[in-house]
């Protein structure tokens, strides 16, 4: 559903922009935050709201990104 080259990212369907932007945000928690901070705060809300979304698929994606795989390929 997502395609990218060196200059741009584009989607194969309009709804991808809304849904996948959230999933990239969730996966970024697991890819870039220290492990001890994964569940401290929700990535979409300011403050200390718990990260309670069913996160396993995004965690797997985030961990693959952490290992060095391309984010678009991972998703």
CSV table of N, CA and C in Angstrom, one decimal, residues 1-12 16-17 20-21 23-25 27-28 31-32 57-58 60-66 68-75:
chain,number,residue,atom,x,y,z
A,1,UNK,N,0.8,-1.2,0.0
A,1,UNK,CA,0.0,0.0,0.0
A,1,UNK,C,0.8,1.3,0.0
A,2,UNK,N,2.1,1.2,0.5
A,2,UNK,CA,3.0,2.4,0.5
A,2,UNK,C,4.1,2.1,-0.5
A,3,UNK,N,4.5,3.1,-1.2
A,3,UNK,CA,5.6,3.0,-2.1
A,3,UNK,C,6.5,4.2,-1.8
A,4,UNK,N,7.8,4.0,-2.0
A,4,UNK,CA,8.7,5.1,-1.8
A,4,UNK,C,9.9,5.0,-2.6
A,5,UNK,N,10.5,6.1,-3.0
A,5,UNK,CA,11.8,6.2,-3.7
A,5,UNK,C,12.6,7.3,-2.9
A,6,UNK,N,13.7,7.7,-3.5
A,6,UNK,CA,14.5,8.7,-2.8
A,6,UNK,C,13.9,10.0,-2.6
A,7,UNK,N,12.8,10.3,-3.4
A,7,UNK,CA,12.2,11.6,-3.4
A,7,UNK,C,10.9,11.7,-2.7
A,8,UNK,N,10.1,10.6,-2.6
A,8,UNK,CA,8.8,10.7,-2.1
A,8,UNK,C,8.2,9.4,-1.6
A,9,UNK,N,7.1,9.5,-0.8
A,9,UNK,CA,6.4,8.4,-0.4
A,9,UNK,C,5.0,8.6,-1.0
A,10,UNK,N,4.3,7.6,-1.5
A,10,UNK,CA,3.0,7.7,-2.0
A,10,UNK,C,2.2,6.5,-1.6
A,11,UNK,N,0.9,6.6,-1.5
A,11,UNK,CA,0.0,5.5,-1.1
A,11,UNK,C,-0.9,5.0,-2.2
A,12,UNK,N,-1.2,3.7,-2.1
A,12,UNK,CA,-2.0,3.1,-3.1
A,12,UNK,C,-3.5,3.3,-2.9
A,16,UNK,N,-4.9,5.1,3.5
A,16,UNK,CA,-3.6,4.7,4.0
A,16,UNK,C,-3.0,5.8,4.8
A,17,UNK,N,-3.2,7.1,4.3
A,17,UNK,CA,-2.5,8.2,4.9
A,17,UNK,C,-3.0,8.4,6.4
A,20,UNK,N,-2.0,4.6,8.3
A,20,UNK,CA,-0.6,4.2,8.5
A,20,UNK,C,0.2,5.3,9.2
A,21,UNK,N,-0.2,6.5,9.1
A,21,UNK,CA,0.5,7.5,9.9
A,21,UNK,C,0.4,7.2,11.4
A,23,UNK,N,0.0,4.1,12.6
A,23,UNK,CA,0.8,2.9,12.9
A,23,UNK,C,2.3,3.2,12.8
A,24,UNK,N,2.8,4.1,12.0
A,24,UNK,CA,4.2,4.5,12.0
A,24,UNK,C,4.5,5.2,13.3
A,25,UNK,N,3.6,6.0,13.8
A,25,UNK,CA,3.8,6.7,15.1
A,25,UNK,C,4.0,5.7,16.2
A,27,UNK,N,4.8,2.4,15.9
A,27,UNK,CA,6.0,1.7,15.7
A,27,UNK,C,7.2,2.4,16.1
A,28,UNK,N,7.2,3.8,15.9
A,28,UNK,CA,8.3,4.6,16.3
A,28,UNK,C,8.6,4.5,17.8
A,31,UNK,N,10.8,1.6,18.0
A,31,UNK,CA,12.0,1.7,17.2
A,31,UNK,C,13.0,2.7,17.8
A,32,UNK,N,12.5,3.7,18.4
A,32,UNK,CA,13.4,4.8,18.8
A,32,UNK,C,13.4,5.2,20.3
A,57,UNK,N,1.4,-5.8,16.6
A,57,UNK,CA,1.9,-5.7,15.2
A,57,UNK,C,2.8,-4.5,15.1
A,58,UNK,N,2.5,-3.4,15.7
A,58,UNK,CA,3.3,-2.2,15.6
A,58,UNK,C,4.6,-2.4,16.4
A,60,UNK,N,6.2,-5.3,16.6
A,60,UNK,CA,7.1,-6.1,15.7
A,60,UNK,C,7.7,-5.2,14.6
A,61,UNK,N,6.9,-4.4,14.0
A,61,UNK,CA,7.4,-3.4,13.0
A,61,UNK,C,8.5,-2.5,13.6
A,62,UNK,N,8.2,-2.0,14.8
A,62,UNK,CA,9.2,-1.1,15.4
A,62,UNK,C,10.5,-1.8,15.7
A,63,UNK,N,10.4,-3.1,16.2
A,63,UNK,CA,11.6,-3.8,16.5
A,63,UNK,C,12.4,-4.1,15.2
A,64,UNK,N,11.7,-4.4,14.1
A,64,UNK,CA,12.4,-4.6,12.8
A,64,UNK,C,13.1,-3.3,12.4
A,65,UNK,N,12.4,-2.2,12.6
A,65,UNK,CA,13.1,-0.9,12.2
A,65,UNK,C,14.3,-0.7,13.1
A,66,UNK,N,14.2,-1.0,14.4
A,66,UNK,CA,15.3,-0.9,15.3
A,66,UNK,C,16.5,-1.7,14.9
A,68,UNK,N,17.3,-2.2,11.8
A,68,UNK,CA,17.9,-1.6,10.7
A,68,UNK,C,17.1,-1.7,9.4
A,69,UNK,N,16.0,-2.4,9.4
A,69,UNK,CA,15.2,-2.6,8.2
A,69,UNK,C,14.5,-1.3,7.8
A,70,UNK,N,14.2,-1.2,6.5
A,70,UNK,CA,13.5,0.0,6.0
A,70,UNK,C,12.1,0.1,6.5
A,71,UNK,N,11.7,1.2,7.1
A,71,UNK,CA,10.3,1.3,7.6
A,71,UNK,C,9.2,1.0,6.6
A,72,UNK,N,9.3,1.5,5.4
A,72,UNK,CA,8.2,1.2,4.5
A,72,UNK,C,8.2,-0.3,4.1
A,73,UNK,N,9.3,-0.9,4.0
A,73,UNK,CA,9.4,-2.3,3.7
A,73,UNK,C,8.8,-3.1,4.9
A,74,UNK,N,9.1,-2.7,6.1
A,74,UNK,CA,8.6,-3.4,7.3
A,74,UNK,C,7.1,-3.4,7.3
A,75,UNK,N,6.5,-2.3,7.0
A,75,UNK,CA,5.0,-2.2,7.0
A,75,UNK,C,4.4,-2.9,5.8
